[in-house]
mmCIF file of C-alpha atoms in Angstrom:
data_model
loop_
_atom_site.group_PDB
_atom_site.id
_atom_site.type_symbol
_atom_site.label_atom_id
_atom_site.label_comp_id
_atom_site.label_asym_id
_atom_site.label_seq_id
_atom_site.Cartn_x
_atom_site.Cartn_y
_atom_site.Cartn_z
ATOM 1 C CA UNK A 1 0.532 31.793 -17.059
ATOM 2 C CA UNK A 2 0.707 28.944 -14.589
ATOM 3 C CA UNK A 3 1.954 29.961 -11.171
ATOM 4 C CA UNK A 4 3.821 27.880 -8.612
ATOM 5 C CA UNK A 5 1.811 26.620 -5.658
ATOM 6 C CA UNK A 6 4.450 24.724 -3.698
ATOM 7 C CA UNK A 7 3.724 24.059 -0.056
ATOM 8 C CA UNK A 8 7.401 24.322 0.884
ATOM 9 C CA UNK A 9 9.201 23.173 4.043
ATOM 10 C CA UNK A 10 6.568 24.769 6.262
ATOM 11 C CA UNK A 11 4.263 21.861 5.383
ATOM 12 C CA UNK A 12 6.671 19.478 7.174
ATOM 13 C CA UNK A 13 5.277 20.969 10.346
ATOM 14 C CA UNK A 14 1.630 20.869 9.308
ATOM 15 C CA UNK A 15 0.371 17.480 10.518
ATOM 16 C CA UNK A 16 -3.142 18.750 11.113
ATOM 17 C CA UNK A 17 -5.944 16.964 9.264
ATOM 18 C CA UNK A 18 -3.765 13.932 8.559
ATOM 19 C CA UNK A 19 -3.078 10.770 10.572
ATOM 20 C CA UNK A 20 -0.779 9.821 13.469
ATOM 21 C CA UNK A 21 2.086 8.941 11.133
ATOM 22 C CA UNK A 22 2.138 12.491 9.832
ATOM 23 C CA UNK A 23 2.262 13.779 13.414
ATOM 24 C CA UNK A 24 5.191 11.497 14.138
ATOM 25 C CA UNK A 25 6.878 12.630 10.910
ATOM 26 C CA UNK A 26 6.577 16.289 11.950
ATOM 27 C CA UNK A 27 7.878 15.542 15.450
ATOM 28 C CA UNK A 28 10.738 13.518 13.973
ATOM 29 C CA UNK A 29 11.788 16.487 11.832
ATOM 30 C CA UNK A 30 11.407 18.899 14.740
ATOM 31 C CA UNK A 31 13.402 16.775 17.194
ATOM 32 C CA UNK A 32 16.025 16.123 14.515
ATOM 33 C CA UNK A 33 16.585 19.844 13.989
ATOM 34 C CA UNK A 34 16.612 20.457 17.765
ATOM 35 C CA UNK A 35 19.173 17.701 18.335
ATOM 36 C CA UNK A 36 21.325 18.993 15.476
ATOM 37 C CA UNK A 37 21.388 22.492 16.971
ATOM 38 C CA UNK A 38 22.029 21.055 20.442
ATOM 39 C CA UNK A 39 24.959 19.036 19.119
ATOM 40 C CA UNK A 40 26.613 22.165 17.696
ATOM 41 C CA UNK A 41 26.031 24.049 20.959
ATOM 42 C CA UNK A 42 27.291 21.053 22.927
ATOM 43 C CA UNK A 43 30.553 20.873 20.965
ATOM 44 C CA UNK A 44 31.087 24.595 21.415
ATOM 45 C CA UNK A 45 30.284 24.363 25.124
ATOM 46 C CA UNK A 46 32.686 21.520 25.875
ATOM 47 C CA UNK A 47 35.403 23.068 23.693
ATOM 48 C CA UNK A 48 35.646 25.832 26.318
ATOM 49 C CA UNK A 49 37.658 23.523 28.520
ATOM 50 C CA UNK A 50 40.625 24.445 26.315
ATOM 51 C CA UNK A 51 40.488 27.945 27.833
ATOM 52 C CA UNK A 52 41.237 26.681 31.331
ATOM 53 C CA UNK A 53 39.253 25.761 34.421
ATOM 54 C CA UNK A 54 38.142 29.307 35.316
ATOM 55 C CA UNK A 55 36.449 29.904 31.935
ATOM 56 C CA UNK A 56 35.020 26.386 32.036
ATOM 57 C CA UNK A 57 33.408 26.895 35.431
ATOM 58 C CA UNK A 58 32.036 30.283 34.381
ATOM 59 C CA UNK A 59 30.515 28.822 31.206
ATOM 60 C CA UNK A 60 28.956 25.983 33.179
ATOM 61 C CA UNK A 61 27.309 28.391 35.605
ATOM 62 C CA UNK A 62 26.209 30.773 32.795
ATOM 63 C CA UNK A 63 24.609 27.976 30.801
ATOM 64 C CA UNK A 64 22.881 26.374 33.750
ATOM 65 C CA UNK A 65 21.381 29.559 35.114
ATOM 66 C CA UNK A 66 20.888 32.099 32.295
ATOM 67 C CA UNK A 67 17.211 32.660 33.051
ATOM 68 C CA UNK A 68 16.901 31.541 36.647
ATOM 69 C CA UNK A 69 17.741 28.331 38.359
ATOM 70 C CA UNK A 70 15.573 25.874 36.425
ATOM 71 C CA UNK A 71 16.552 26.700 32.859
ATOM 72 C CA UNK A 72 19.542 24.373 32.420
ATOM 73 C CA UNK A 73 17.891 21.198 33.738
ATOM 74 C CA UNK A 74 14.724 22.021 31.811
ATOM 75 C CA UNK A 75 16.566 22.317 28.483
ATOM 76 C CA UNK A 76 18.480 19.131 29.235
ATOM 77 C CA UNK A 77 15.237 17.300 30.002
ATOM 78 C CA UNK A 78 13.639 18.488 26.770
ATOM 79 C CA UNK A 79 16.700 17.420 24.780
ATOM 80 C CA UNK A 80 16.532 14.050 26.486
ATOM 81 C CA UNK A 81 12.879 13.572 25.549
ATOM 82 C CA UNK A 82 13.686 14.658 21.990
ATOM 83 C CA UNK A 83 16.595 12.218 21.782
ATOM 84 C CA UNK A 84 14.509 9.343 23.146
ATOM 85 C CA UNK A 85 11.703 10.094 20.672
ATOM 86 C CA UNK A 86 14.028 10.529 17.701
ATOM 87 C CA UNK A 87 15.961 7.330 18.400
ATOM 88 C CA UNK A 88 12.958 5.115 19.056
ATOM 89 C CA UNK A 89 10.889 6.497 16.175
ATOM 90 C CA UNK A 90 13.953 5.973 14.003
ATOM 91 C CA UNK A 91 13.913 2.300 14.965
ATOM 92 C CA UNK A 92 10.210 2.101 14.102
ATOM 93 C CA UNK A 93 10.829 3.740 10.718
ATOM 94 C CA UNK A 94 13.712 1.377 9.982
ATOM 95 C CA UNK A 95 11.353 -1.525 10.582
ATOM 96 C CA UNK A 96 8.325 -0.297 8.630
ATOM 97 C CA UNK A 97 10.264 1.356 5.807
ATOM 98 C CA UNK A 98 11.710 -2.041 4.989
ATOM 99 C CA UNK A 99 8.204 -3.395 4.614
ATOM 100 C CA UNK A 100 8.309 -5.340 7.879
ATOM 101 C CA UNK A 101 5.278 -5.418 10.207
ATOM 102 C CA UNK A 102 3.130 -4.036 7.378
ATOM 103 C CA UNK A 103 0.125 -5.764 5.832
ATOM 104 C CA UNK A 104 0.338 -7.441 2.442
ATOM 105 C CA UNK A 105 -1.745 -5.843 -0.347
ATOM 106 C CA UNK A 106 -5.403 -6.090 0.578
ATOM 107 C CA UNK A 107 -8.744 -5.182 -0.918
ATOM 108 C CA UNK A 108 -9.739 -1.585 -0.046
ATOM 109 C CA UNK A 109 -13.167 -1.278 1.499
ATOM 110 C CA UNK A 110 -15.174 1.834 2.145
ATOM 111 C CA UNK A 111 -14.540 4.092 4.110
ATOM 112 C CA UNK A 112 -10.974 3.349 2.969
ATOM 113 C CA UNK A 113 -8.907 3.474 6.148
ATOM 114 C CA UNK A 114 -5.323 2.787 5.098
ATOM 115 C CA UNK A 115 -3.952 -0.310 6.834
ATOM 116 C CA UNK A 116 -0.269 0.528 6.425
ATOM 117 C CA UNK A 117 -0.504 3.292 9.037
ATOM 118 C CA UNK A 118 -2.534 1.127 11.410
ATOM 119 C CA UNK A 119 -2.448 -2.441 12.708
ATOM 120 C CA UNK A 120 1.028 -3.651 13.688
ATOM 121 C CA UNK A 121 2.417 -0.208 12.909
ATOM 122 C CA UNK A 122 0.174 1.130 15.696
ATOM 123 C CA UNK A 123 1.369 -1.621 18.034
ATOM 124 C CA UNK A 124 4.961 -0.553 17.306
ATOM 125 C CA UNK A 125 4.074 3.051 18.080
ATOM 126 C CA UNK A 126 2.586 2.107 21.442
ATOM 127 C CA UNK A 127 5.540 -0.124 22.426
ATOM 128 C CA UNK A 128 8.085 2.513 21.437
ATOM 129 C CA UNK A 129 6.004 5.209 23.152
ATOM 130 C CA UNK A 130 6.162 3.273 26.427
ATOM 131 C CA UNK A 131 9.923 2.740 25.992
ATOM 132 C CA UNK A 132 10.325 6.469 25.320
ATOM 133 C CA UNK A 133 8.494 7.411 28.505
ATOM 134 C CA UNK A 134 10.627 5.007 30.552
ATOM 135 C CA UNK A 135 13.889 6.253 28.985
ATOM 136 C CA UNK A 136 12.976 9.904 29.425
ATOM 137 C CA UNK A 137 11.769 9.340 32.997
ATOM 138 C CA UNK A 138 15.029 7.634 34.022
ATOM 139 C CA UNK A 139 17.018 10.489 32.461
ATOM 140 C CA UNK A 140 14.956 13.268 33.999
ATOM 141 C CA UNK A 141 15.090 11.689 37.474
ATOM 142 C CA UNK A 142 18.882 11.591 37.098
ATOM 143 C CA UNK A 143 19.077 15.207 35.929
ATOM 144 C CA UNK A 144 17.024 16.535 38.849
ATOM 145 C CA UNK A 145 18.049 14.233 41.707
ATOM 146 C CA UNK A 146 21.311 12.634 40.603
ATOM 147 C CA UNK A 147 19.819 9.216 41.373
ATOM 148 C CA UNK A 148 20.439 6.473 38.816
ATOM 149 C CA UNK A 149 17.273 4.395 38.648
ATOM 150 C CA UNK B 1 -42.243 4.996 1.559
ATOM 151 C CA UNK B 2 -40.976 7.091 -1.316
ATOM 152 C CA UNK B 3 -42.052 10.299 0.431
ATOM 153 C CA UNK B 4 -40.307 9.376 3.671
ATOM 154 C CA UNK B 5 -37.075 8.673 1.843
ATOM 155 C CA UNK B 6 -37.145 12.022 0.091
ATOM 156 C CA UNK B 7 -38.185 14.066 3.130
ATOM 157 C CA UNK B 8 -35.965 17.047 3.550
ATOM 158 C CA UNK B 9 -34.368 16.589 0.165
ATOM 159 C CA UNK B 10 -34.143 19.814 -1.775
ATOM 160 C CA UNK B 11 -34.769 22.036 1.253
ATOM 161 C CA UNK B 12 -32.172 24.635 2.102
ATOM 162 C CA UNK B 13 -30.681 23.603 5.454
ATOM 163 C CA UNK B 14 -28.344 26.517 6.010
ATOM 164 C CA UNK B 15 -26.168 29.048 4.244
ATOM 165 C CA UNK B 16 -22.472 28.265 4.063
ATOM 166 C CA UNK B 17 -19.671 30.572 2.974
ATOM 167 C CA UNK B 18 -17.286 29.171 0.375
ATOM 168 C CA UNK B 19 -13.921 30.917 0.538
ATOM 169 C CA UNK B 20 -12.344 30.149 -2.827
ATOM 170 C CA UNK B 21 -8.778 30.978 -3.802
ATOM 171 C CA UNK B 22 -8.974 32.927 -7.039
ATOM 172 C CA UNK B 23 -6.136 33.364 -9.496
ATOM 173 C CA UNK B 24 -6.562 34.954 -12.877
ATOM 174 C CA UNK B 25 -3.640 34.162 -15.210
ATOM 175 C CA UNK B 26 -4.530 36.999 -17.579
ATOM 176 C CA UNK B 27 -4.379 39.775 -15.002
ATOM 177 C CA UNK B 28 -1.252 38.240 -13.464
ATOM 178 C CA UNK B 29 -2.231 39.486 -9.992
ATOM 179 C CA UNK B 30 -1.299 37.295 -7.005
ATOM 180 C CA UNK B 31 -4.005 34.855 -5.851
ATOM 181 C CA UNK B 32 -6.636 36.139 -3.435
ATOM 182 C CA UNK B 33 -9.547 34.664 -1.521
ATOM 183 C CA UNK B 34 -13.117 35.545 -2.476
ATOM 184 C CA UNK B 35 -16.130 34.540 -0.375
ATOM 185 C CA UNK B 36 -19.452 33.341 -1.764
ATOM 186 C CA UNK B 37 -22.581 32.590 0.217
ATOM 187 C CA UNK B 38 -24.204 29.349 -0.918
ATOM 188 C CA UNK B 39 -27.553 27.918 0.268
ATOM 189 C CA UNK B 40 -26.837 24.300 1.140
ATOM 190 C CA UNK B 41 -29.276 21.461 0.623
ATOM 191 C CA UNK B 42 -29.057 17.954 2.001
ATOM 192 C CA UNK B 43 -26.564 15.879 0.071
ATOM 193 C CA UNK B 44 -24.920 18.858 -1.576
ATOM 194 C CA UNK B 45 -21.240 18.317 -2.284
ATOM 195 C CA UNK B 46 -18.505 20.926 -2.422
ATOM 196 C CA UNK B 47 -18.468 20.511 -6.191
ATOM 197 C CA UNK B 48 -22.213 21.263 -6.255
ATOM 198 C CA UNK B 49 -21.427 24.358 -4.205
ATOM 199 C CA UNK B 50 -18.784 25.509 -6.670
ATOM 200 C CA UNK B 51 -21.188 24.893 -9.565
ATOM 201 C CA UNK B 52 -23.854 26.905 -7.698
ATOM 202 C CA UNK B 53 -21.390 29.779 -7.443
ATOM 203 C CA UNK B 54 -20.609 29.413 -11.142
ATOM 204 C CA UNK B 55 -24.282 29.449 -12.127
ATOM 205 C CA UNK B 56 -25.634 32.125 -9.846
ATOM 206 C CA UNK B 57 -22.885 34.286 -8.350
ATOM 207 C CA UNK B 58 -19.720 34.426 -10.431
ATOM 208 C CA UNK B 59 -19.359 32.744 -13.832
ATOM 209 C CA UNK B 60 -15.600 33.157 -13.913
ATOM 210 C CA UNK B 61 -14.836 30.681 -11.096
ATOM 211 C CA UNK B 62 -12.937 27.791 -12.672
ATOM 212 C CA UNK B 63 -12.699 24.203 -11.466
ATOM 213 C CA UNK B 64 -11.920 20.948 -13.217
ATOM 214 C CA UNK B 65 -14.524 18.210 -12.915
ATOM 215 C CA UNK B 66 -16.103 15.531 -15.007
ATOM 216 C CA UNK B 67 -17.982 12.545 -13.580
ATOM 217 C CA UNK B 68 -19.197 14.017 -10.245
ATOM 218 C CA UNK B 69 -19.023 10.615 -8.561
ATOM 219 C CA UNK B 70 -15.438 9.928 -7.585
ATOM 220 C CA UNK B 71 -14.415 7.925 -10.630
ATOM 221 C CA UNK B 72 -12.554 10.316 -12.901
ATOM 222 C CA UNK B 73 -10.350 11.990 -10.291
ATOM 223 C CA UNK B 74 -10.560 15.454 -11.820
ATOM 224 C CA UNK B 75 -11.876 17.533 -8.934
ATOM 225 C CA UNK B 76 -9.114 17.095 -6.353
ATOM 226 C CA UNK B 77 -8.644 20.202 -4.220
ATOM 227 C CA UNK B 78 -7.741 21.224 -0.693
ATOM 228 C CA UNK B 79 -10.959 21.597 1.286
ATOM 229 C CA UNK B 80 -10.597 22.949 4.808
ATOM 230 C CA UNK B 81 -6.887 22.162 4.831
ATOM 231 C CA UNK B 82 -7.127 18.556 3.648
ATOM 232 C CA UNK B 83 -6.861 17.089 0.175
ATOM 233 C CA UNK B 84 -10.229 15.716 -0.944
ATOM 234 C CA UNK B 85 -12.285 15.112 -4.059
ATOM 235 C CA UNK B 86 -14.844 17.923 -4.200
ATOM 236 C CA UNK B 87 -17.484 15.571 -5.593
ATOM 237 C CA UNK B 88 -17.150 13.163 -2.662
ATOM 238 C CA UNK B 89 -17.157 15.741 0.117
ATOM 239 C CA UNK B 90 -20.548 16.786 1.434
ATOM 240 C CA UNK B 91 -20.701 20.332 2.705
ATOM 241 C CA UNK B 92 -22.910 19.422 5.678
ATOM 242 C CA UNK B 93 -20.566 16.601 6.703
ATOM 243 C CA UNK B 94 -17.740 19.107 7.044
ATOM 244 C CA UNK B 95 -19.793 20.681 9.825
ATOM 245 C CA UNK B 96 -18.414 24.175 9.299
ATOM 246 C CA UNK B 97 -20.085 27.406 8.211
ATOM 247 C CA UNK B 98 -16.947 28.423 6.359
ATOM 248 C CA UNK B 99 -15.495 26.101 3.729
ATOM 249 C CA UNK B 100 -12.032 27.097 2.535
ATOM 250 C CA UNK B 101 -11.183 25.784 -0.916
ATOM 251 C CA UNK B 102 -7.655 25.882 -2.321
ATOM 252 C CA UNK B 103 -6.221 24.341 -5.475
ATOM 253 C CA UNK B 104 -3.983 21.317 -4.841
ATOM 254 C CA UNK B 105 -0.538 22.222 -3.559
ATOM 255 C CA UNK B 106 2.848 21.184 -4.995
ATOM 256 C CA UNK B 107 1.478 21.679 -8.506
ATOM 257 C CA UNK B 108 1.330 24.812 -10.590
ATOM 258 C CA UNK B 109 -2.022 26.575 -10.634
ATOM 259 C CA UNK B 110 -3.453 27.217 -14.089
ATOM 260 C CA UNK B 111 -6.474 29.203 -12.922
ATOM 261 C CA UNK B 112 -8.491 29.376 -9.684
ATOM 262 C CA UNK B 113 -8.902 25.729 -8.586
ATOM 263 C CA UNK B 114 -7.349 24.144 -11.666
ATOM 264 C CA UNK B 115 -3.947 22.542 -10.995
ATOM 265 C CA UNK B 116 -1.334 21.823 -13.642
ATOM 266 C CA UNK B 117 -0.934 18.046 -13.408
ATOM 267 C CA UNK B 118 1.966 17.761 -15.877
ATOM 268 C CA UNK B 119 4.294 16.613 -13.090
ATOM 269 C CA UNK B 120 1.949 13.808 -12.039
ATOM 270 C CA UNK B 121 1.685 12.373 -15.543
ATOM 271 C CA UNK B 122 5.390 12.868 -16.257
ATOM 272 C CA UNK B 123 6.307 10.917 -13.120
ATOM 273 C CA UNK B 124 3.748 8.254 -13.891
ATOM 274 C CA UNK B 125 5.173 7.796 -17.382
ATOM 275 C CA UNK B 126 8.751 7.648 -16.129
ATOM 276 C CA UNK B 127 8.143 4.401 -14.188
ATOM 277 C CA UNK B 128 6.862 2.684 -17.362
ATOM 278 C CA UNK B 129 3.369 1.825 -16.161
ATOM 279 C CA UNK B 130 2.762 -1.131 -18.447
ATOM 280 C CA UNK B 131 3.679 -4.809 -18.518
ATOM 281 C CA UNK B 132 7.160 -5.212 -19.957
ATOM 282 C CA UNK B 133 8.104 -8.472 -21.631
ATOM 283 C CA UNK B 134 11.327 -9.631 -23.239
ATOM 284 C CA UNK B 135 9.816 -11.269 -26.314
ATOM 285 C CA UNK B 136 8.928 -9.163 -29.338
ATOM 286 C CA UNK B 137 5.496 -10.642 -30.015
ATOM 287 C CA UNK B 138 3.321 -12.380 -27.418
ATOM 288 C CA UNK B 139 2.869 -16.056 -28.270
ATOM 289 C CA UNK B 140 -0.234 -16.527 -26.117
ATOM 290 C CA UNK B 141 -2.039 -15.315 -23.038
ATOM 291 C CA UNK B 142 -0.047 -14.550 -19.909
ATOM 292 C CA UNK B 143 -1.890 -16.447 -17.241
ATOM 293 C CA UNK B 144 -2.320 -15.482 -13.634
ATOM 294 C CA UNK B 145 -4.000 -17.056 -10.611
ATOM 295 C CA UNK B 146 -6.509 -15.013 -8.576
ATOM 296 C CA UNK B 147 -3.972 -14.955 -5.705
ATOM 297 C CA UNK B 148 -1.304 -13.524 -7.980
ATOM 298 C CA UNK B 149 -3.727 -10.830 -9.062
ATOM 299 C CA UNK B 150 -4.615 -10.015 -5.437
ATOM 300 C CA UNK B 151 -0.939 -9.295 -4.726
ATOM 301 C CA UNK B 152 -1.143 -6.019 -6.673
ATOM 302 C CA UNK B 153 -4.878 -5.505 -7.364
ATOM 303 C CA UNK B 154 -5.378 -2.698 -4.838
ATOM 304 C CA UNK B 155 -2.905 -0.444 -6.654
ATOM 305 C CA UNK B 156 -4.840 -0.725 -9.893
ATOM 306 C CA UNK B 157 -7.641 1.296 -8.249
ATOM 307 C CA UNK B 158 -5.607 4.500 -8.633
ATOM 308 C CA UNK B 159 -7.607 7.153 -10.488
ATOM 309 C CA UNK B 160 -4.669 9.565 -10.838
ATOM 310 C CA UNK B 161 -6.389 12.415 -9.037
ATOM 311 C CA UNK B 162 -3.006 13.564 -7.697
ATOM 312 C CA UNK B 163 -4.174 14.219 -4.132
ATOM 313 C CA UNK B 164 -1.286 12.145 -2.726
ATOM 314 C CA UNK B 165 1.355 14.366 -4.323
ATOM 315 C CA UNK B 166 -0.353 17.405 -2.836
ATOM 316 C CA UNK B 167 -0.406 15.856 0.654
ATOM 317 C CA UNK B 168 3.160 14.496 0.487
ATOM 318 C CA UNK B 169 5.620 16.553 2.585
ATOM 319 C CA UNK B 170 8.613 15.325 0.561
ATOM 320 C CA UNK B 171 7.014 16.582 -2.625
ATOM 321 C CA UNK B 172 6.605 19.988 -0.995
ATOM 322 C CA UNK B 173 10.358 20.552 -1.138
ATOM 323 C CA UNK B 174 11.671 18.115 -3.762
ATOM 324 C CA UNK B 175 10.357 19.059 -7.195
ATOM 325 C CA UNK B 176 11.838 15.965 -8.871
ATOM 326 C CA UNK B 177 10.556 13.401 -6.344
ATOM 327 C CA UNK B 178 8.564 10.719 -8.155
ATOM 328 C CA UNK B 179 5.763 10.896 -5.624
ATOM 329 C CA UNK B 180 3.481 8.277 -4.069
ATOM 330 C CA UNK B 181 1.360 7.776 -7.176
ATOM 331 C CA UNK B 182 4.198 6.829 -9.527
ATOM 332 C CA UNK B 183 5.994 4.702 -6.927
ATOM 333 C CA UNK B 184 2.850 2.765 -6.050
ATOM 334 C CA UNK B 185 2.269 2.156 -9.750
ATOM 335 C CA UNK B 186 5.863 0.992 -10.133
ATOM 336 C CA UNK B 187 5.219 -1.545 -7.377
ATOM 337 C CA UNK B 188 1.978 -2.551 -9.042
ATOM 338 C CA UNK B 189 3.811 -3.551 -12.247
ATOM 339 C CA UNK B 190 6.939 -4.993 -10.651
ATOM 340 C CA UNK B 191 4.914 -7.284 -8.386
ATOM 341 C CA UNK B 192 2.790 -8.401 -11.330
ATOM 342 C CA UNK B 193 3.984 -11.916 -12.206
ATOM 343 C CA UNK B 194 3.617 -11.232 -15.950
ATOM 344 C CA UNK B 195 6.020 -8.298 -15.841
ATOM 345 C CA UNK B 196 9.781 -8.588 -16.395
ATOM 346 C CA UNK B 197 10.687 -4.913 -16.285
ATOM 347 C CA UNK B 198 12.322 -4.475 -12.875
ATOM 348 C CA UNK B 199 15.764 -3.747 -14.309
ATOM 349 C CA UNK B 200 14.365 -1.274 -16.834
ATOM 350 C CA UNK B 201 12.667 0.674 -14.057
ATOM 351 C CA UNK B 202 15.524 0.397 -11.606
ATOM 352 C CA UNK B 203 17.465 3.490 -12.710
ATOM 353 C CA UNK B 204 14.385 5.671 -12.116
ATOM 354 C CA UNK B 205 13.326 4.082 -8.828
ATOM 355 C CA UNK B 206 16.733 3.539 -7.227
ATOM 356 C CA UNK B 207 17.796 7.172 -7.580
ATOM 357 C CA UNK B 208 18.185 10.318 -5.521
ATOM 358 C CA UNK B 209 14.600 11.370 -6.188
ATOM 359 C CA UNK B 210 13.189 7.869 -6.260
ATOM 360 C CA UNK B 211 11.902 5.400 -3.744
ATOM 361 C CA UNK B 212 14.392 6.248 -0.945
ATOM 362 C CA UNK B 213 13.103 9.801 -0.633
ATOM 363 C CA UNK B 214 9.874 8.651 1.049
ATOM 364 C CA UNK B 215 9.865 9.208 4.822
ATOM 365 C CA UNK B 216 6.589 7.412 5.444
ATOM 366 C CA UNK B 217 4.446 10.201 6.819
ATOM 367 C CA UNK B 218 1.422 8.256 5.569
ATOM 368 C CA UNK B 219 -0.341 11.410 4.363
ATOM 369 C CA UNK B 220 -0.771 9.997 0.852
ATOM 370 C CA UNK B 221 -2.630 6.974 2.190
ATOM 371 C CA UNK B 222 -4.712 9.150 4.496
ATOM 372 C CA UNK B 223 -6.063 11.326 1.700
ATOM 373 C CA UNK B 224 -6.403 8.706 -1.036
ATOM 374 C CA UNK B 225 -10.098 8.742 -2.082
ATOM 375 C CA UNK B 226 -9.954 5.158 -3.381
ATOM 376 C CA UNK B 227 -8.102 3.547 -0.466
ATOM 377 C CA UNK B 228 -5.126 2.645 -2.643
ATOM 378 C CA UNK B 229 -2.633 3.055 0.241
ATOM 379 C CA UNK B 230 0.342 4.250 -1.834
ATOM 380 C CA UNK B 231 2.546 4.376 1.293
ATOM 381 C CA UNK B 232 2.209 0.610 1.603
ATOM 382 C CA UNK B 233 3.216 0.200 -2.035
ATOM 383 C CA UNK B 234 6.328 2.324 -1.529
ATOM 384 C CA UNK B 235 7.460 0.402 1.576
ATOM 385 C CA UNK B 236 6.872 -2.956 -0.126
ATOM 386 C CA UNK B 237 8.780 -1.720 -3.172
ATOM 387 C CA UNK B 238 11.658 -0.800 -0.881
ATOM 388 C CA UNK B 239 11.555 -4.220 0.703
ATOM 389 C CA UNK B 240 11.704 -5.726 -2.752
ATOM 390 C CA UNK B 241 14.677 -3.581 -3.804
ATOM 391 C CA UNK B 242 16.529 -4.113 -0.503
ATOM 392 C CA UNK B 243 16.070 -7.867 -0.652
ATOM 393 C CA UNK B 244 17.233 -7.652 -4.255
ATOM 394 C CA UNK B 245 20.676 -6.644 -2.974
ATOM 395 C CA UNK B 246 21.012 -9.863 -0.995
ATOM 396 C CA UNK B 247 18.917 -12.285 -3.029
ATOM 397 C CA UNK B 248 18.714 -11.536 -6.730
ATOM 398 C CA UNK B 249 15.068 -10.885 -7.548
ATOM 399 C CA UNK B 250 13.762 -13.679 -9.775
ATOM 400 C CA UNK B 251 12.559 -12.112 -12.999
ATOM 401 C CA UNK B 252 13.607 -14.115 -15.996
ATOM 402 C CA UNK B 253 12.217 -16.098 -18.854
ATOM 403 C CA UNK B 254 8.773 -17.589 -18.806
ATOM 404 C CA UNK B 255 5.857 -16.143 -16.827
ATOM 405 C CA UNK B 256 5.479 -17.616 -13.367
ATOM 406 C CA UNK B 257 1.726 -18.095 -13.744
ATOM 407 C CA UNK B 258 0.065 -21.499 -13.930
ATOM 408 C CA UNK B 259 -0.311 -23.302 -17.238
ATOM 409 C CA UNK B 260 -3.500 -22.802 -19.166
ATOM 410 C CA UNK B 261 -4.913 -26.221 -18.395
ATOM 411 C CA UNK B 262 -4.879 -25.841 -14.634
ATOM 412 C CA UNK B 263 -6.861 -22.592 -14.877
ATOM 413 C CA UNK B 264 -9.377 -23.320 -17.608
ATOM 414 C CA UNK B 265 -9.471 -27.104 -17.648
ATOM 415 C CA UNK B 266 -8.864 -26.923 -21.420
ATOM 416 C CA UNK B 267 -5.474 -27.576 -22.934
#
């Protein structure tokens, strides 16, 4: 009797032993799930304004300081980094998944390093990585100091 | 000179533990790991290690292999967490005292390290991996320039070992996904200038479990033992299908190759 040996969804989060693209794939899934959950929580949170200003203010305080003073801003910062990553990596995927900025078929040579995950694709990753750091930094400075850079 | 070249060959360098996932279909018990201590010589591959176990320690260990030199694609397995051909992986190059060997994932396991590759071949067949023509009988040779051949040649190197399907994270959850191997082969035939079968393959490729399911994690290209780069094939196939929406892909009538005279000099 043959038995099933499926890796299952847990392998989405197993980028070890593969290349950078697999790492970015895992992070993309992770940030996507995090943003999805945040969106639900966000809609619930803002819907509390229907219960009047007293409830609203209480919810705001409860959510900002459930585990000490730094929890709210920290979560917001993480969500911001996740959003910046997810958006910019999404742009990269839109480009490369349409065959743009990829090499044309080439002749494989030992030790067989795949070119589709390197070359211009790597350049894209670096550019979008820099953009992500800038975006996240601007957001985090605003969250903590209220200064718009 | 001969002696220098062979120095150290055949000597046992160290003892390595092979932790092999065992599954016996007759007992029906869940798979378990069994460890075997193997003396490792220079140049010894994981497949050699498994064969050592089979000869000296436990005759019931099963693995599929044939050529022992990376041509047949039979001995794909997961070695230390990564899909590799056992015959092309040297134990000493792994640099570990413990080598964990699993059968390929996302396939059924027939016994021990033997995967059930039915899915791979079924998917491969479904994309019609042959040149499709509209005439009943060929009237002559279908000619092709070297450049036209280069545009798909890398995908013909596929040995159908199935490592890419095991590494693919989409395949881990979508049983019906065509997989990198079949999609790269589809691109190989569609981009062949002699082939006219795009529309015949379209209903398989342009489907829920077809080409759009790839999320480009690049794992298939990372593990491919022949450097085929299936991920590239899938993205180029997508480009071809997307551009097909705007500009109808030219695939009609006569082959686009040069005439016989310009290639051979003989008319």
